[in-house]
Amino acid sequence: MYNPRCKDLDRDYFPSYHTTRFQDQPEPNLAVLEHFVRVTKQHGRELTEKQGISVDHLRYGEGRQLVDVFYNEKTTNQAPLFVFVHGGYWQEMDMSMSCSIVGPLVRRGYRVAVMDYNLCPQVTLEELMTQFTHFLNWIFDYTEMTKVSAVTFAGHSAGAHLLAQILMRQNVITAQRSKMVWALVFLCGVYDLRELANLESVNPKNILGLNERNIESVSPMLWEYTDVTVWNSTKIYVVAAEHDSPTFIEQSRHYADVLRKKGYKASFSLFKGYDHFDIIEETAIDDSDVSRFLRNIEIE
């Protein structure tokens, strides 16, 4: 167990129960989720309505396999690309709640791609991971076609889990493509699915399609990372929020250790004062701690 003191795994794998915000509400866990949905949707609307940011609506596959690419009139053709993958336990959330990160990055000269994906149970987690591999191939084709100068990827929660595949897809990520990747940012992710597989709260009626055969193949913590050298120019940031559950924090800490031991340039950071949700909400604020962190990635 990642939290040996845990007496309620369902609670430890439900990030909303660990916020310190909304404690004046009858159910803080519901209040923090409602706030997240409301605020992030507002951030998305304001990009085009108030911030003069344009968006191209693109598609990499069927269903919800969509990509929105954001830029403004100052964005150059060779601008670096920032790619964001949202969370939601592979079964919730969508692009409309995924654009908080866009404004400050576009103002700093990035082109920003926000991707969406098909959700479980419409697909199993294995199928979703295959579709995500198709997205990786699509986004690198896009970078090569548009001649962007560099790419940074970030994933939040379940999105961080999906993003981990980039380190394992040698048939997609050639040495030339990996050299384009400035950084990988894993935010509040979950990387070992063995504990949550049987939790009805997280995986009701096994909508993720997990079993003894595939549990290791969908758990980045357990993978054999053999093609490390192609990533020697890429920095990897594994981030946890102070007010996430002990299990989520320790999964991130341990995943950073796994990557470091394999030879990646990986680091772990615990963001003080944040929970699982406002670490994304505050990416919309230019001078927030999390925005400054993303800004500093450019110059390290």
Short mmCIF file of C-alpha atoms in Angstrom, two decimals:
data_model
loop_
_atom_site.label_atom_id
_atom_site.label_comp_id
_atom_site.label_asym_id
_atom_site.label_seq_id
_atom_site.Cartn_x
_atom_site.Cartn_y
_atom_site.Cartn_z
CA MET A 1 0.00 0.00 0.00
CA TYR A 2 1.18 3.52 -0.76
CA ASN A 3 -0.45 4.70 2.48
CA PRO A 4 0.08 1.97 5.13
CA ARG A 5 -2.04 3.91 7.61
CA CYS A 6 -5.03 4.03 5.28
CA LYS A 7 -8.23 2.52 6.67
CA ASP A 8 -10.45 3.52 3.74
CA LEU A 9 -8.97 3.02 0.27
CA ASP A 10 -12.11 4.33 -1.41
CA ARG A 11 -11.61 7.64 0.34
CA ASP A 12 -7.86 7.75 -0.33
CA TYR A 13 -8.46 7.30 -4.05
CA PHE A 14 -11.13 10.03 -4.14
CA PRO A 15 -9.22 13.35 -4.32
CA SER A 16 -12.24 15.54 -3.54
CA TYR A 17 -12.35 14.23 0.06
CA HIS A 18 -8.96 15.74 0.85
CA THR A 19 -9.47 19.41 0.03
CA THR A 20 -9.20 21.91 2.88
CA ARG A 21 -11.45 24.34 0.99
CA PHE A 22 -15.25 24.66 1.34
CA GLN A 23 -15.22 23.36 4.89
CA ASP A 24 -18.20 25.62 5.62
CA GLN A 25 -20.27 23.60 3.14
CA PRO A 26 -22.31 20.51 4.17
CA GLU A 27 -20.33 18.35 1.74
CA PRO A 28 -16.94 19.92 0.91
CA ASN A 29 -16.08 17.07 -1.45
CA LEU A 30 -19.05 17.91 -3.67
CA ALA A 31 -18.51 21.65 -3.36
CA VAL A 32 -14.91 21.43 -4.58
CA LEU A 33 -15.99 19.44 -7.63
CA GLU A 34 -18.82 21.83 -8.46
CA HIS A 35 -16.45 24.77 -8.09
CA PHE A 36 -13.87 23.12 -10.35
CA VAL A 37 -16.40 22.52 -13.12
CA ARG A 38 -17.83 26.04 -12.89
CA VAL A 39 -14.48 27.86 -12.76
CA THR A 40 -12.71 25.86 -15.45
CA LYS A 41 -15.62 26.22 -17.86
CA GLN A 42 -15.56 29.96 -17.25
CA HIS A 43 -11.82 30.06 -17.97
CA GLY A 44 -12.46 28.33 -21.29
CA ARG A 45 -15.20 30.76 -22.34
CA GLU A 46 -13.10 33.81 -21.45
CA LEU A 47 -10.25 32.80 -23.74
CA THR A 48 -12.13 33.72 -26.90
CA GLU A 49 -14.67 36.13 -25.42
CA LYS A 50 -12.32 38.36 -23.38
CA GLN A 51 -8.68 37.48 -24.02
CA GLY A 52 -8.49 37.69 -27.81
CA ILE A 53 -7.33 34.09 -28.17
CA SER A 54 -8.24 32.10 -31.28
CA VAL A 55 -8.84 28.37 -31.48
CA ASP A 56 -8.66 25.73 -34.19
CA HIS A 57 -10.95 22.71 -33.68
CA LEU A 58 -9.18 19.59 -34.93
CA ARG A 59 -9.76 15.84 -34.76
CA TYR A 60 -7.40 12.87 -34.39
CA GLY A 61 -9.99 10.06 -34.35
CA GLU A 62 -13.63 9.17 -33.88
CA GLY A 63 -15.96 10.19 -31.07
CA ARG A 64 -14.34 12.49 -28.52
CA GLN A 65 -10.89 12.21 -30.05
CA LEU A 66 -10.59 15.97 -30.48
CA VAL A 67 -7.88 18.63 -30.14
CA ASP A 68 -8.36 22.37 -29.69
CA VAL A 69 -5.28 24.45 -30.57
CA PHE A 70 -5.11 27.97 -29.07
CA TYR A 71 -3.01 30.97 -30.16
CA ASN A 72 -3.23 34.75 -30.56
CA GLU A 73 -2.11 37.30 -33.14
CA LYS A 74 1.41 37.33 -31.68
CA THR A 75 1.92 33.56 -31.88
CA THR A 76 4.64 32.78 -34.40
CA ASN A 77 4.59 29.81 -36.75
CA GLN A 78 7.55 28.25 -34.93
CA ALA A 79 6.16 28.94 -31.44
CA PRO A 80 6.73 26.13 -28.92
CA LEU A 81 3.73 23.88 -28.39
CA PHE A 82 2.26 23.01 -24.99
CA VAL A 83 0.01 19.95 -24.92
CA PHE A 84 -2.42 19.34 -22.03
CA VAL A 85 -4.24 16.10 -21.16
CA HIS A 86 -7.16 16.38 -18.70
CA GLY A 87 -8.09 14.03 -15.87
CA GLY A 88 -11.37 12.58 -14.62
CA TYR A 89 -10.51 8.95 -13.77
CA TRP A 90 -10.75 8.06 -17.49
CA GLN A 91 -14.57 8.37 -17.18
CA GLU A 92 -15.38 12.05 -16.61
CA MET A 93 -14.48 15.62 -17.66
CA ASP A 94 -13.97 17.00 -21.16
CA MET A 95 -12.31 19.80 -23.10
CA SER A 96 -14.68 22.46 -21.76
CA MET A 97 -13.09 21.98 -18.31
CA SER A 98 -9.52 21.72 -19.59
CA CYS A 99 -8.56 25.20 -20.75
CA SER A 100 -7.52 26.98 -17.54
CA ILE A 101 -3.89 26.48 -18.49
CA VAL A 102 -4.21 28.16 -21.89
CA GLY A 103 -4.24 31.94 -21.30
CA PRO A 104 -0.94 32.47 -19.46
CA LEU A 105 0.88 30.10 -21.80
CA VAL A 106 -0.40 31.77 -24.98
CA ARG A 107 0.59 35.15 -23.52
CA ARG A 108 4.10 33.74 -23.00
CA GLY A 109 4.38 32.79 -26.65
CA TYR A 110 3.17 29.20 -26.66
CA ARG A 111 0.69 27.57 -28.98
CA VAL A 112 -1.44 25.35 -26.70
CA ALA A 113 -3.15 22.09 -27.65
CA VAL A 114 -5.86 20.74 -25.34
CA MET A 115 -6.88 17.19 -26.19
CA ASP A 116 -9.98 15.17 -25.38
CA TYR A 117 -10.50 11.43 -25.49
CA ASN A 118 -13.15 8.74 -25.42
CA LEU A 119 -14.21 7.78 -21.91
CA CYS A 120 -14.81 4.50 -20.13
CA PRO A 121 -17.06 2.50 -20.37
CA GLN A 122 -17.51 3.45 -24.04
CA VAL A 123 -13.97 2.09 -24.31
CA THR A 124 -11.93 0.00 -21.89
CA LEU A 125 -8.84 1.55 -20.37
CA GLU A 126 -6.69 -0.67 -22.59
CA GLU A 127 -8.52 0.63 -25.67
CA LEU A 128 -8.23 4.20 -24.44
CA MET A 129 -4.48 3.79 -24.04
CA THR A 130 -4.24 2.52 -27.61
CA GLN A 131 -6.21 5.55 -28.79
CA PHE A 132 -3.88 7.79 -26.81
CA THR A 133 -0.95 6.27 -28.70
CA HIS A 134 -2.72 7.31 -31.91
CA PHE A 135 -2.99 10.82 -30.48
CA LEU A 136 0.75 10.93 -29.77
CA ASN A 137 1.46 10.02 -33.37
CA TRP A 138 -1.04 12.66 -34.54
CA ILE A 139 0.42 15.43 -32.37
CA PHE A 140 3.97 14.74 -33.52
CA ASP A 141 2.79 14.75 -37.14
CA TYR A 142 1.21 18.11 -36.35
CA THR A 143 4.42 19.50 -34.85
CA GLU A 144 6.43 18.38 -37.85
CA MET A 145 3.89 19.80 -40.30
CA THR A 146 3.72 23.16 -38.52
CA LYS A 147 7.47 23.23 -37.75
CA VAL A 148 7.06 24.17 -34.08
CA SER A 149 10.34 24.64 -32.24
CA ALA A 150 9.71 22.45 -29.17
CA VAL A 151 6.96 20.61 -27.30
CA THR A 152 6.04 20.37 -23.63
CA PHE A 153 3.45 17.82 -22.48
CA ALA A 154 1.45 18.00 -19.25
CA GLY A 155 -1.18 15.64 -17.91
CA HIS A 156 -3.35 15.96 -14.82
CA SER A 157 -4.59 13.02 -12.72
CA ALA A 158 -5.78 10.34 -15.17
CA GLY A 159 -4.24 12.50 -17.89
CA ALA A 160 -0.85 12.10 -16.23
CA HIS A 161 -1.35 8.34 -16.30
CA LEU A 162 -2.15 8.43 -20.03
CA LEU A 163 0.80 10.70 -20.74
CA ALA A 164 3.23 8.18 -19.21
CA GLN A 165 2.81 6.12 -22.39
CA ILE A 166 5.00 8.60 -24.23
CA LEU A 167 8.02 7.01 -22.53
CA MET A 168 7.10 3.54 -23.80
CA ARG A 169 6.01 4.07 -27.40
CA GLN A 170 9.28 3.57 -29.29
CA ASN A 171 7.34 2.86 -32.48
CA VAL A 172 5.85 6.38 -32.27
CA ILE A 173 8.46 8.43 -30.44
CA THR A 174 11.61 8.27 -32.51
CA ALA A 175 14.89 9.70 -31.21
CA GLN A 176 14.31 12.76 -33.39
CA ARG A 177 10.84 13.29 -31.95
CA SER A 178 11.97 12.84 -28.35
CA LYS A 179 14.58 15.58 -28.84
CA MET A 180 11.70 17.97 -29.59
CA VAL A 181 10.18 17.36 -26.16
CA TRP A 182 11.31 20.10 -23.81
CA ALA A 183 9.64 18.66 -20.71
CA LEU A 184 7.05 16.21 -19.44
CA VAL A 185 4.90 17.36 -16.52
CA PHE A 186 2.92 14.80 -14.53
CA LEU A 187 0.42 16.56 -12.22
CA CYS A 188 -1.28 14.65 -9.39
CA GLY A 189 -1.31 11.40 -11.29
CA VAL A 190 -2.01 7.79 -10.43
CA TYR A 191 0.51 5.30 -11.82
CA ASP A 192 -0.22 1.95 -10.15
CA LEU A 193 -3.78 0.72 -10.63
CA ARG A 194 -3.63 -2.45 -8.55
CA GLU A 195 -5.25 -0.95 -5.44
CA LEU A 196 -8.02 0.92 -7.23
CA ALA A 197 -9.02 -1.87 -9.61
CA ASN A 198 -11.49 -3.39 -7.13
CA LEU A 199 -12.82 -0.15 -5.66
CA GLU A 200 -16.47 0.30 -6.57
CA SER A 201 -16.24 4.05 -6.01
CA VAL A 202 -13.47 4.47 -8.59
CA ASN A 203 -14.14 1.54 -10.91
CA PRO A 204 -17.89 0.83 -10.62
CA LYS A 205 -18.85 -2.50 -12.19
CA ASN A 206 -15.30 -2.58 -13.56
CA ILE A 207 -16.03 -0.01 -16.26
CA LEU A 208 -12.27 0.32 -16.78
CA GLY A 209 -12.03 -3.30 -17.85
CA LEU A 210 -9.23 -4.23 -15.44
CA ASN A 211 -8.21 -7.81 -14.69
CA GLU A 212 -5.21 -9.90 -13.63
CA ARG A 213 -4.04 -10.11 -17.22
CA ASN A 214 -3.83 -6.39 -17.95
CA ILE A 215 -3.37 -4.66 -14.60
CA GLU A 216 0.42 -4.43 -14.95
CA SER A 217 0.27 -3.37 -18.60
CA VAL A 218 -1.91 -0.36 -17.66
CA SER A 219 0.19 0.63 -14.61
CA PRO A 220 3.15 2.88 -15.53
CA MET A 221 4.73 2.28 -12.11
CA LEU A 222 5.27 -1.37 -13.08
CA TRP A 223 6.59 -0.96 -16.62
CA GLU A 224 10.08 -1.86 -17.77
CA TYR A 225 11.60 1.32 -19.16
CA THR A 226 14.36 0.28 -21.52
CA ASP A 227 14.71 3.09 -24.06
CA VAL A 228 15.89 5.78 -21.64
CA THR A 229 18.74 7.28 -23.65
CA VAL A 230 16.47 8.87 -26.26
CA TRP A 231 15.05 11.04 -23.47
CA ASN A 232 18.37 12.40 -22.17
CA SER A 233 17.50 15.95 -23.26
CA THR A 234 14.01 15.94 -21.69
CA LYS A 235 13.28 16.94 -18.08
CA ILE A 236 10.47 15.15 -16.27
CA TYR A 237 8.55 16.84 -13.45
CA VAL A 238 6.35 14.68 -11.23
CA VAL A 239 4.15 16.95 -9.13
CA ALA A 240 1.76 16.28 -6.23
CA ALA A 241 -0.49 18.66 -4.32
CA GLU A 242 -0.12 19.07 -0.55
CA HIS A 243 -3.85 18.60 0.01
CA ASP A 244 -4.21 15.51 -2.11
CA SER A 245 -4.53 12.13 -0.38
CA PRO A 246 -1.43 10.42 1.08
CA THR A 247 -1.88 7.67 -1.51
CA PHE A 248 -1.82 10.11 -4.45
CA ILE A 249 1.19 11.93 -3.01
CA GLU A 250 3.14 8.73 -2.43
CA GLN A 251 2.27 7.35 -5.86
CA SER A 252 3.80 10.48 -7.39
CA ARG A 253 6.84 10.37 -5.14
CA HIS A 254 7.42 6.70 -5.90
CA TYR A 255 6.90 7.16 -9.65
CA ALA A 256 9.54 9.90 -9.71
CA ASP A 257 11.90 7.52 -7.89
CA VAL A 258 11.19 4.75 -10.42
CA LEU A 259 11.98 7.06 -13.34
CA ARG A 260 15.15 8.43 -11.70
CA LYS A 261 16.44 4.93 -11.01
CA LYS A 262 15.85 4.01 -14.65
CA GLY A 263 18.00 6.98 -15.69
CA TYR A 264 15.49 9.69 -16.59
CA LYS A 265 16.00 13.31 -15.54
CA ALA A 266 13.01 13.15 -13.21
CA SER A 267 12.22 15.19 -10.12
CA PHE A 268 9.42 15.19 -7.54
CA SER A 269 7.77 18.35 -6.18
CA LEU A 270 5.07 18.77 -3.55
CA PHE A 271 3.10 21.97 -4.16
CA LYS A 272 2.26 23.56 -0.85
CA GLY A 273 -1.23 24.93 -0.34
CA TYR A 274 -2.78 23.26 -3.38
CA ASP A 275 -5.30 20.44 -3.67
CA HIS A 276 -6.06 18.12 -6.58
CA PHE A 277 -8.29 20.72 -8.23
CA ASP A 278 -7.01 24.25 -7.62
CA ILE A 279 -3.58 23.19 -8.90
CA ILE A 280 -5.36 23.28 -12.28
CA GLU A 281 -7.73 26.17 -11.55
CA GLU A 282 -4.82 28.47 -10.70
CA THR A 283 -2.96 27.77 -13.94
CA ALA A 284 -5.28 30.48 -15.31
CA ILE A 285 -3.61 33.08 -13.04
CA ASP A 286 -0.40 34.47 -14.52
CA ASP A 287 1.38 34.99 -11.19
CA SER A 288 0.15 31.91 -9.30
CA ASP A 289 2.74 29.46 -7.96
CA VAL A 290 1.78 26.80 -10.48
CA SER A 291 1.93 29.25 -13.40
CA ARG A 292 5.36 30.44 -12.26
CA PHE A 293 6.47 26.82 -12.10
CA LEU A 294 5.36 26.26 -15.71
CA ARG A 295 7.03 29.50 -16.76
CA ASN A 296 10.33 28.48 -15.16
CA ILE A 297 10.37 25.21 -17.11
CA GLU A 298 11.14 27.31 -20.18
CA ILE A 299 14.36 28.73 -18.78
CA GLU A 300 15.83 25.92 -16.68
#
